[in-house]
Amino acid sequence: MMTETKIDVSTFEKKIVIREIESQDIDEIVRIAQIGFDNPDIAFEKKHYESHIRIFPEGQVCVLYNGQIIGSSSSLIVNYEDYGDDHSIDDISGGGYITNHNPNGNHLYGIDVVVHPDFRHLKIGRRLYKERRKLCKKLNLKSIIFGGRIPNYHKYADVLTAEEYVEQVRDQQIYDPVLIFQLMNGFEIRGVKANYLLEDEASLKYATILEWKNIDHVPADRQYYQHAMPVRISMIQYGLRNMQYFEEFASQCEYFISLASKKRSDFAVLPEALTLQLLSFLGEKVPSKQIRSLTKYTEAYVKLFSDLAIRYSINIIAGSHFIEETDSIYNVSFLFHRNGKIDKQYKLHITADERKWWGIKPGSTMDVFDTDCGKIAILIGYDILFPELARKVVENGADILFTPYTVEDQQGYARIRCCAQARAIENQVYTVTTGMTGHLSRVYRMNAQYTQSSIFSPSDLGFGHNGVVTESDFNVEMTIYGELDLELIRRNREVGTVTPLKDRRTTIY
């Protein structure tokens, strides 16, 4: 058996870690807070953070990028009704020490979010807000509430009241970086409060009282509740077009990843053989040389999607790309995690055309990847036609099977669709398929593509009609979105109308 020499992606990996604040972190967090606010007097001091982690360590979170702390947030639990909207930051934070933290309260109250100015392009604030939402759900609290700054208000105070200013920011007539960010993260305005943070001169001491409601909150008197584990997926049905250089390809990919990120997707999925588009400016006509010419762009491809995954805070299955190892060519799908990690899956089953024209070699291992949204596997194109492969990864914990594919005709598409739907039913799992459309007029043997991207589920009560969660139009460049509930998969495997995973007779097959 041939041994693969694995491509080394470690030089491209970044590492983003989100964890509770520890005592040794505090000096650095104080430093970041001092430079992160336009007025250092707003920042908490070391004594405050020491009190925070002593009283409510779970509510104090920091973000590390390659080992360096670049952001943090602090919160406490309160019964908001005890304070009402007419409160100051000192009132509700116990003078900054959170000595009033109430473990039996109903609301998570945020008192601090700070991000190092040099790293704001990495969506660190969004990550911190997401951690707060996860904590709110974990503790079964009603909502997250906090007082938000309006640092541009001082520029308009001579013509607008604070309430009028907030209304115009909400209606996109005025830009306020803090309030716009909070609204974009799902918070609603409860009101405007004067004399909230006395040191906040830019906001003229005003603050917006904002709230995010936990729709999964279970009232104490409610006996039964089915918790949700939602995962949002963007499927990019990518259109081939002639290009002049790699940067054009990179710009097009970033456009689609940006769209997926704006929808707060957890995964963006691109089609198999995505980098075939680069052949439009390489000018090579011999098929075997065409594919080898693409391997020269491996480093640029990995760097591009590694940066996009971190910058847009989204996990990316970047279709697949052709790499060269020990003089052999492999078709590889890369998984770029939003925390900077990079995984890869080699295509295991090679079609006749891939062997004949391009000399593609098969990989030898099938992996299940841990992500921040559960366990997944990637079955590239032809791989989805082999039921044993899907069964193996599901037995190893996969709840979502991703199949980036590329086919040239309706028959090829039908094979992918029918097999993906069969894998979803027989394994009680979600399958996600994403294909390519269009053609490359400058490229020899680059025929037109045929596709309809889809998400399939088990065909049972609680899932989409006929086992289809969502699907795109045929052969049109577009992005479609679907939301999957992993808890439904777990329950279906236990109490579904049929339970093929449990009922399989392993003594026979």
Coordinates of C-alpha atoms in Angstrom, one line a residue:
M1 CA 0.0 0.0 0.0
M2 CA 1.3 3.4 -0.9
T3 CA 2.1 5.7 2.0
E4 CA 0.9 9.3 1.7
T5 CA 3.2 12.1 2.6
K6 CA 0.8 14.5 4.3
I7 CA 0.8 18.1 3.3
D8 CA 2.0 20.2 6.2
V9 CA -0.6 22.9 7.0
S10 CA 0.8 23.8 10.4
T11 CA 2.6 26.9 9.0
F12 CA -0.8 28.3 8.0
E13 CA -2.7 27.4 11.2
K14 CA -3.7 30.1 13.6
K15 CA -5.1 29.3 17.0
I16 CA -8.0 31.1 18.6
V17 CA -9.0 30.0 22.1
I18 CA -11.9 31.2 24.2
R19 CA -11.7 30.4 27.9
E20 CA -12.4 31.7 31.4
I21 CA -10.1 34.5 32.7
E22 CA -7.4 33.3 35.1
S23 CA -5.6 35.4 37.6
Q24 CA -2.4 35.5 35.6
D25 CA -4.4 37.1 32.7
I26 CA -5.6 40.1 34.6
D27 CA -2.6 42.5 34.1
E28 CA -2.8 42.0 30.3
I29 CA -6.6 42.4 30.3
V30 CA -6.2 45.7 32.2
R31 CA -3.7 46.9 29.7
I32 CA -6.0 46.0 26.7
A33 CA -8.9 47.7 28.5
Q34 CA -6.8 50.9 28.9
I35 CA -6.0 51.1 25.2
G36 CA -9.3 49.5 23.9
F37 CA -11.5 52.4 25.1
D38 CA -11.2 55.9 23.9
N39 CA -11.2 57.0 27.6
P40 CA -9.1 54.8 29.9
D41 CA -11.1 56.0 32.9
I42 CA -14.0 53.7 31.7
A43 CA -11.9 50.6 32.1
F44 CA -12.1 48.3 35.1
E45 CA -9.0 48.0 37.3
K46 CA -7.1 44.9 38.5
K47 CA -9.0 44.8 41.7
H48 CA -12.3 44.6 39.9
Y49 CA -11.3 41.7 37.6
E50 CA -9.9 39.9 40.7
S51 CA -13.3 40.2 42.3
H52 CA -15.1 39.1 39.1
I53 CA -13.2 35.8 38.7
R54 CA -13.5 35.0 42.4
I55 CA -17.3 35.5 42.5
F56 CA -18.5 34.3 39.1
P57 CA -15.6 32.8 37.1
E58 CA -17.9 31.3 34.5
G59 CA -19.0 34.8 33.4
Q60 CA -15.5 36.1 32.8
V61 CA -14.1 35.2 29.4
C62 CA -11.1 36.0 27.3
V63 CA -9.9 35.4 23.8
L64 CA -6.4 34.3 22.9
Y65 CA -4.9 34.5 19.4
N66 CA -1.8 32.4 19.0
G67 CA -1.4 32.5 22.8
Q68 CA -1.9 36.3 23.1
I69 CA -4.9 37.7 24.9
I70 CA -6.7 40.1 22.6
G71 CA -10.1 40.5 24.1
S72 CA -12.3 39.8 27.2
S73 CA -15.8 40.2 28.6
S74 CA -17.3 40.3 32.1
S75 CA -20.8 39.6 33.3
L76 CA -22.9 38.7 36.3
I77 CA -26.3 37.3 37.1
V78 CA -29.1 39.5 38.5
N79 CA -32.8 39.7 38.9
Y80 CA -33.2 42.6 36.5
E81 CA -36.6 43.5 38.0
D82 CA -34.8 44.4 41.3
Y83 CA -33.1 47.2 39.4
G84 CA -35.3 48.2 36.5
D85 CA -34.2 50.4 33.6
D86 CA -33.4 53.3 35.9
H87 CA -30.0 52.1 37.1
S88 CA -26.3 53.0 36.6
I89 CA -23.4 50.7 35.9
D90 CA -22.3 51.2 39.5
D91 CA -25.7 50.2 40.8
I92 CA -25.9 47.0 38.9
S93 CA -22.3 45.9 39.0
G94 CA -21.8 46.4 42.8
G95 CA -19.5 49.3 42.2
G96 CA -17.6 47.3 39.6
Y97 CA -16.9 44.3 42.0
I98 CA -20.1 42.3 41.2
T99 CA -20.6 41.6 44.9
N100 CA -24.3 41.7 44.1
H101 CA -24.1 38.7 41.8
N102 CA -27.2 36.5 42.3
P103 CA -26.8 32.8 41.2
N104 CA -30.6 32.5 41.5
G105 CA -31.3 35.4 39.2
N106 CA -33.0 35.3 35.8
H107 CA -30.8 37.6 33.7
L108 CA -27.1 37.7 32.6
Y109 CA -25.9 41.3 32.8
G110 CA -22.9 42.3 30.7
I111 CA -20.7 44.9 32.2
D112 CA -17.6 44.9 30.0
V113 CA -16.4 43.9 26.5
V114 CA -13.0 45.0 25.3
V115 CA -11.0 44.1 22.2
H116 CA -7.5 45.0 21.4
P117 CA -7.6 47.6 18.5
D118 CA -5.1 45.7 16.4
F119 CA -7.4 42.6 16.2
R120 CA -10.9 44.1 15.7
H121 CA -10.9 42.7 12.1
L122 CA -11.2 39.2 13.5
K123 CA -14.7 39.6 14.8
I124 CA -13.6 39.1 18.4
G125 CA -16.5 41.1 19.7
R126 CA -18.9 38.7 17.9
R127 CA -17.2 35.7 19.4
L128 CA -17.4 37.1 22.9
Y129 CA -21.2 37.9 22.4
K130 CA -21.7 34.3 21.2
E131 CA -20.0 33.0 24.3
R132 CA -22.4 35.1 26.4
R133 CA -25.4 33.7 24.5
K134 CA -24.1 30.1 25.1
L135 CA -23.7 30.8 28.8
C136 CA -27.2 32.3 29.0
K137 CA -28.7 29.2 27.4
K138 CA -26.6 26.9 29.5
L139 CA -27.8 28.5 32.7
N140 CA -31.4 28.7 31.4
L141 CA -31.6 32.5 31.9
K142 CA -34.3 34.7 30.4
S143 CA -32.1 37.1 28.6
I144 CA -28.8 39.1 28.4
I145 CA -29.1 42.8 29.3
F146 CA -26.5 45.5 29.4
G147 CA -25.9 49.2 29.1
G148 CA -24.3 50.1 25.8
R149 CA -22.2 53.2 25.0
I150 CA -23.1 55.6 22.2
P151 CA -19.6 57.2 21.7
N152 CA -20.5 59.3 18.7
Y153 CA -23.4 61.0 20.4
H154 CA -21.3 64.0 21.5
K155 CA -21.1 65.0 17.8
Y156 CA -24.8 65.4 17.5
A157 CA -25.9 66.5 21.0
D158 CA -26.4 70.1 20.0
V159 CA -29.2 69.0 17.5
L160 CA -30.5 65.7 18.8
T161 CA -31.7 64.3 22.1
A162 CA -30.1 61.0 23.1
E163 CA -33.4 59.2 22.2
E164 CA -33.5 60.9 18.8
Y165 CA -29.9 60.0 18.2
V166 CA -30.4 56.3 19.1
E167 CA -33.5 56.2 16.8
Q168 CA -31.6 57.5 13.9
V169 CA -28.7 55.1 14.5
R170 CA -31.2 52.2 14.6
D171 CA -32.7 53.5 11.3
Q172 CA -29.2 53.6 9.7
Q173 CA -29.3 57.4 9.3
I174 CA -26.4 57.9 11.6
Y175 CA -23.4 55.6 12.2
D176 CA -22.4 54.7 15.8
P177 CA -19.9 51.9 15.8
V178 CA -20.9 50.4 19.2
L179 CA -24.6 50.6 18.9
I180 CA -24.6 49.3 15.3
F181 CA -22.5 46.4 16.3
Q182 CA -24.8 45.5 19.2
L183 CA -27.9 45.7 17.0
M184 CA -26.3 43.5 14.3
N185 CA -25.7 40.9 17.1
G186 CA -29.4 40.6 17.8
F187 CA -29.9 42.9 20.7
E188 CA -33.0 45.1 21.0
I189 CA -33.2 48.6 22.5
R190 CA -35.2 48.7 25.7
G191 CA -34.6 52.4 26.3
V192 CA -32.0 55.2 26.8
K193 CA -30.6 55.9 30.2
A194 CA -28.9 59.2 31.4
N195 CA -26.1 59.2 33.9
Y196 CA -25.2 55.6 33.3
L197 CA -21.5 55.7 33.2
L198 CA -20.3 59.0 34.6
E199 CA -16.8 58.7 33.1
D200 CA -18.1 58.2 29.5
E201 CA -17.7 61.7 28.2
A202 CA -18.1 60.7 24.5
S203 CA -21.6 59.3 25.2
L204 CA -22.3 62.3 27.5
K205 CA -23.0 59.8 30.2
Y206 CA -25.9 58.2 28.3
A207 CA -26.3 54.6 27.5
T208 CA -28.7 52.4 25.6
I209 CA -30.3 49.6 27.6
L210 CA -30.1 46.5 25.3
E211 CA -31.5 43.0 25.6
W212 CA -31.1 39.7 23.9
K213 CA -34.0 37.3 24.7
N214 CA -33.2 33.6 25.1
I215 CA -35.9 31.9 23.1
D216 CA -34.8 28.5 24.6
H217 CA -35.5 29.7 28.2
V218 CA -37.6 27.1 30.1
P219 CA -39.9 28.6 32.8
A220 CA -39.7 26.8 36.1
D221 CA -43.3 25.6 35.9
R222 CA -42.8 24.0 32.5
Q223 CA -42.5 20.3 32.7
Y224 CA -41.4 19.3 29.3
Y225 CA -39.0 21.0 26.9
Q226 CA -37.0 19.9 23.9
H227 CA -33.7 21.8 23.8
A228 CA -32.4 22.8 20.3
M229 CA -28.9 22.4 19.0
P230 CA -29.0 24.6 15.9
V231 CA -26.3 24.7 13.2
R232 CA -26.7 27.2 10.3
I233 CA -25.1 26.3 7.0
S234 CA -24.5 28.3 3.8
M235 CA -24.1 26.4 0.6
I236 CA -22.3 28.3 -2.1
Q237 CA -23.4 27.1 -5.5
Y238 CA -20.4 28.6 -7.2
G239 CA -20.4 29.8 -10.8
L240 CA -17.3 29.2 -13.0
R241 CA -16.0 32.2 -14.9
N242 CA -12.9 33.1 -16.8
M243 CA -10.3 35.0 -14.7
Q244 CA -7.0 36.7 -15.2
Y245 CA -5.2 36.1 -11.9
F246 CA -5.4 34.4 -8.5
E247 CA -6.4 37.6 -6.7
E248 CA -9.6 37.7 -8.8
F249 CA -10.5 34.2 -7.5
A250 CA -9.7 35.2 -3.9
S251 CA -11.9 38.3 -4.2
Q252 CA -14.8 36.2 -5.5
C253 CA -14.4 33.7 -2.7
E254 CA -14.3 36.4 0.0
Y255 CA -17.5 37.9 -1.4
F256 CA -19.4 34.6 -0.8
I257 CA -17.8 34.0 2.6
S258 CA -18.7 37.5 3.7
L259 CA -22.4 36.8 2.7
A260 CA -22.4 33.6 4.7
S261 CA -20.9 35.4 7.7
K262 CA -23.5 38.1 7.6
K263 CA -26.1 35.4 7.9
R264 CA -24.3 34.2 11.1
S265 CA -23.7 30.8 9.4
D266 CA -21.6 28.2 11.3
F267 CA -20.4 26.6 8.1
A268 CA -19.8 27.8 4.5
V269 CA -19.5 25.0 2.0
L270 CA -18.0 25.4 -1.5
P271 CA -18.0 22.8 -4.4
E272 CA -15.5 20.1 -5.2
A273 CA -12.6 21.0 -7.5
L274 CA -13.1 24.7 -6.7
T275 CA -9.7 25.7 -8.0
L276 CA -10.3 24.4 -11.5
Q277 CA -11.3 28.0 -12.1
L278 CA -7.6 28.9 -12.0
L279 CA -7.1 27.0 -15.3
S280 CA -8.8 29.9 -17.1
F281 CA -5.6 32.0 -16.9
L282 CA -3.0 29.2 -16.8
G283 CA -3.3 28.3 -20.5
E284 CA -2.3 24.7 -20.2
K285 CA -4.2 22.2 -22.5
V286 CA -2.7 18.8 -21.6
P287 CA -5.1 17.4 -18.9
S288 CA -2.4 15.8 -16.7
K289 CA -0.4 19.0 -16.8
Q290 CA -3.5 21.1 -16.1
I291 CA -4.0 19.5 -12.8
R292 CA -0.3 19.6 -11.8
S293 CA -0.3 23.4 -12.6
L294 CA -3.0 23.9 -10.0
T295 CA -0.9 22.3 -7.3
K296 CA 1.4 25.3 -7.4
Y297 CA -1.4 27.3 -5.8
T298 CA -1.8 25.1 -2.8
E299 CA 0.0 27.5 -0.4
A300 CA -2.0 30.5 -1.7
Y301 CA -5.3 28.6 -1.5
V302 CA -4.6 27.4 2.1
K303 CA -3.6 30.9 3.2
L304 CA -6.6 32.5 1.6
F305 CA -9.2 30.3 3.3
S306 CA -7.4 30.1 6.6
D307 CA -7.5 33.9 6.8
L308 CA -11.1 34.1 5.7
A309 CA -12.2 31.5 8.3
I310 CA -10.7 33.6 11.1
R311 CA -11.6 37.0 9.8
Y312 CA -15.2 36.2 9.2
S313 CA -15.6 33.8 12.2
I314 CA -17.0 30.9 10.2
N315 CA -16.0 27.3 9.5
I316 CA -15.2 26.8 5.8
I317 CA -15.3 23.6 3.8
A318 CA -13.4 25.1 0.9
G319 CA -14.6 22.6 -1.7
S320 CA -11.5 20.7 -2.8
H321 CA -8.2 21.4 -4.3
F322 CA -5.6 19.3 -6.0
I323 CA -2.3 18.8 -4.1
E324 CA 1.0 17.0 -5.1
E325 CA 2.7 14.7 -2.6
T326 CA 5.5 12.3 -3.5
D327 CA 4.9 12.8 -7.2
S328 CA 1.2 11.9 -6.9
I329 CA -1.8 14.1 -7.2
Y330 CA -4.7 13.9 -4.7
N331 CA -8.1 15.6 -4.5
V332 CA -8.3 17.0 -1.0
S333 CA -11.1 18.9 0.8
F334 CA -9.8 21.3 3.5
L335 CA -11.8 22.2 6.6
F336 CA -10.8 25.6 7.9
H337 CA -12.0 26.1 11.5
R338 CA -12.9 29.6 12.7
N339 CA -10.5 29.0 15.6
G340 CA -7.6 28.7 13.2
K341 CA -7.3 24.9 13.1
I342 CA -7.0 23.3 9.6
D343 CA -8.1 19.7 8.8
K344 CA -8.2 17.9 5.5
Q345 CA -9.9 14.9 3.9
Y346 CA -8.5 13.0 0.9
K347 CA -11.0 11.8 -1.7
L348 CA -11.0 8.0 -1.3
H349 CA -12.9 6.9 -4.5
I350 CA -11.6 8.2 -7.8
T351 CA -13.8 8.3 -10.9
A352 CA -12.8 6.8 -14.2
D353 CA -12.3 10.3 -15.7
E354 CA -10.2 11.5 -12.8
R355 CA -7.9 8.5 -13.2
K356 CA -7.8 8.6 -17.0
W357 CA -7.3 12.3 -17.7
W358 CA -5.7 13.7 -14.5
G359 CA -4.0 10.7 -12.8
I360 CA -5.6 11.4 -9.4
K361 CA -4.7 8.9 -6.7
P362 CA -7.0 7.8 -3.9
G363 CA -6.5 8.7 -0.2
S364 CA -6.5 5.9 2.4
T365 CA -8.2 7.2 5.5
M366 CA -11.6 8.6 6.4
D367 CA -11.8 11.0 9.3
V368 CA -14.4 12.4 11.6
F369 CA -13.7 16.0 12.6
D370 CA -14.6 17.7 15.9
T371 CA -15.9 21.2 15.3
D372 CA -17.6 23.8 17.6
C373 CA -20.9 22.6 16.1
G374 CA -20.5 18.9 16.6
K375 CA -18.8 16.0 14.7
I376 CA -18.8 16.1 10.9
A377 CA -17.3 14.1 8.0
I378 CA -16.5 15.1 4.4
L379 CA -17.3 12.7 1.6
I380 CA -16.1 14.2 -1.6
G381 CA -18.3 13.7 -4.6
Y382 CA -18.0 10.1 -5.7
D383 CA -17.4 9.0 -2.0
I384 CA -21.1 9.6 -1.1
L385 CA -22.0 6.6 -3.5
F386 CA -20.4 4.1 -1.1
P387 CA -22.8 3.4 1.9
E388 CA -20.1 1.6 3.9
L389 CA -18.2 4.8 4.1
A390 CA -21.1 6.9 5.5
R391 CA -22.0 4.2 7.9
K392 CA -18.4 4.1 9.3
V393 CA -18.2 7.9 10.0
V394 CA -21.7 7.9 11.6
E395 CA -20.7 5.1 13.8
N396 CA -17.7 7.3 14.8
G397 CA -20.0 10.1 15.8
A398 CA -20.7 12.2 12.7
D399 CA -24.0 14.0 12.7
I400 CA -23.5 16.0 9.5
L401 CA -22.0 14.6 6.2
F402 CA -20.7 17.3 3.8
T403 CA -20.5 16.4 0.1
P404 CA -18.9 19.0 -2.1
Y405 CA -19.2 17.7 -5.6
T406 CA -18.8 18.5 -9.3
V407 CA -20.6 16.7 -12.2
E408 CA -21.1 17.5 -15.8
D409 CA -24.6 16.2 -16.5
Q410 CA -28.0 15.4 -15.1
Q411 CA -27.2 11.7 -14.6
G412 CA -24.2 12.5 -12.5
Y413 CA -26.2 14.9 -10.4
A414 CA -29.0 12.3 -9.9
R415 CA -26.4 9.8 -8.6
I416 CA -25.1 12.3 -6.0
R417 CA -28.6 13.4 -5.0
C418 CA -30.1 9.9 -4.6
C419 CA -27.2 8.6 -2.7
A420 CA -26.9 11.6 -0.4
Q421 CA -30.6 11.3 0.4
A422 CA -30.2 7.6 1.0
R423 CA -27.3 8.1 3.3
A424 CA -29.4 10.6 5.3
I425 CA -32.2 8.1 5.7
E426 CA -30.3 5.0 6.4
N427 CA -27.9 6.6 8.9
Q428 CA -30.3 9.1 10.5
V429 CA -28.0 12.0 9.7
Y430 CA -27.9 15.3 7.8
T431 CA -26.2 15.3 4.4
V432 CA -25.2 18.6 2.8
T433 CA -24.4 18.7 -1.0
T434 CA -22.9 21.6 -2.8
G435 CA -22.1 21.7 -6.5
M436 CA -20.7 24.0 -9.2
T437 CA -22.3 25.6 -12.2
G438 CA -21.2 27.3 -15.4
H439 CA -18.3 26.5 -17.7
L440 CA -14.8 27.8 -18.7
S441 CA -14.7 28.7 -22.4
R442 CA -10.9 29.1 -22.3
V443 CA -10.2 25.7 -20.8
Y444 CA -9.8 22.5 -22.8
R445 CA -12.2 19.7 -21.7
M446 CA -13.8 21.9 -19.1
N447 CA -17.4 21.0 -19.8
A448 CA -20.5 22.7 -18.4
Q449 CA -21.4 21.8 -14.8
Y450 CA -24.8 20.6 -13.6
T451 CA -25.9 21.2 -10.0
Q452 CA -28.6 21.7 -7.4
S453 CA -27.3 22.1 -3.9
S454 CA -29.3 20.6 -1.1
I455 CA -29.6 19.6 2.5
F456 CA -31.2 16.2 3.3
S457 CA -32.5 14.9 6.6
P458 CA -34.0 11.6 7.8
S459 CA -37.4 11.2 6.2
D460 CA -39.5 11.3 9.4
L461 CA -41.7 13.5 11.5
G462 CA -40.1 16.7 12.7
F463 CA -37.9 17.1 9.6
G464 CA -38.3 18.8 6.2
H465 CA -41.0 17.7 3.7
N466 CA -39.8 14.5 2.0
G467 CA -36.6 14.7 3.8
V468 CA -35.4 17.9 2.1
V469 CA -34.4 20.7 4.5
T470 CA -33.6 23.1 1.7
E471 CA -32.4 23.2 -1.9
S472 CA -31.3 25.7 -4.5
D473 CA -32.4 26.4 -8.0
F474 CA -30.8 24.3 -10.8
N475 CA -27.6 25.6 -12.4
V476 CA -27.7 29.2 -11.0
E477 CA -24.9 30.8 -9.1
M478 CA -26.4 31.5 -5.6
T479 CA -26.1 30.9 -1.9
I480 CA -28.7 29.1 0.1
Y481 CA -29.0 28.7 3.8
G482 CA -30.3 26.0 6.0
E483 CA -30.6 25.5 9.8
L484 CA -30.1 22.0 11.2
D485 CA -31.1 20.8 14.7
L486 CA -28.7 18.2 16.0
E487 CA -31.0 17.5 18.9
L488 CA -33.6 16.3 16.4
I489 CA -31.1 13.8 15.1
R490 CA -30.3 12.5 18.5
R491 CA -34.0 12.0 19.4
N492 CA -34.8 10.5 16.0
R493 CA -32.2 7.8 16.5
E494 CA -33.9 6.9 19.8
V495 CA -37.6 7.3 19.1
G496 CA -38.0 7.8 15.3
T497 CA -40.8 6.2 13.3
V498 CA -38.0 3.9 12.1
T499 CA -34.6 3.6 13.7
P500 CA -32.3 2.0 11.1
L501 CA -29.1 2.7 13.1
K502 CA -30.4 0.7 16.2
D503 CA -32.2 -1.9 14.1
R504 CA -29.3 -2.9 11.9
R505 CA -28.5 -6.6 12.4
T506 CA -24.8 -6.5 13.1
T507 CA -24.5 -10.2 13.5
I508 CA -25.3 -10.6 9.8
Y509 CA -23.7 -7.5 8.2

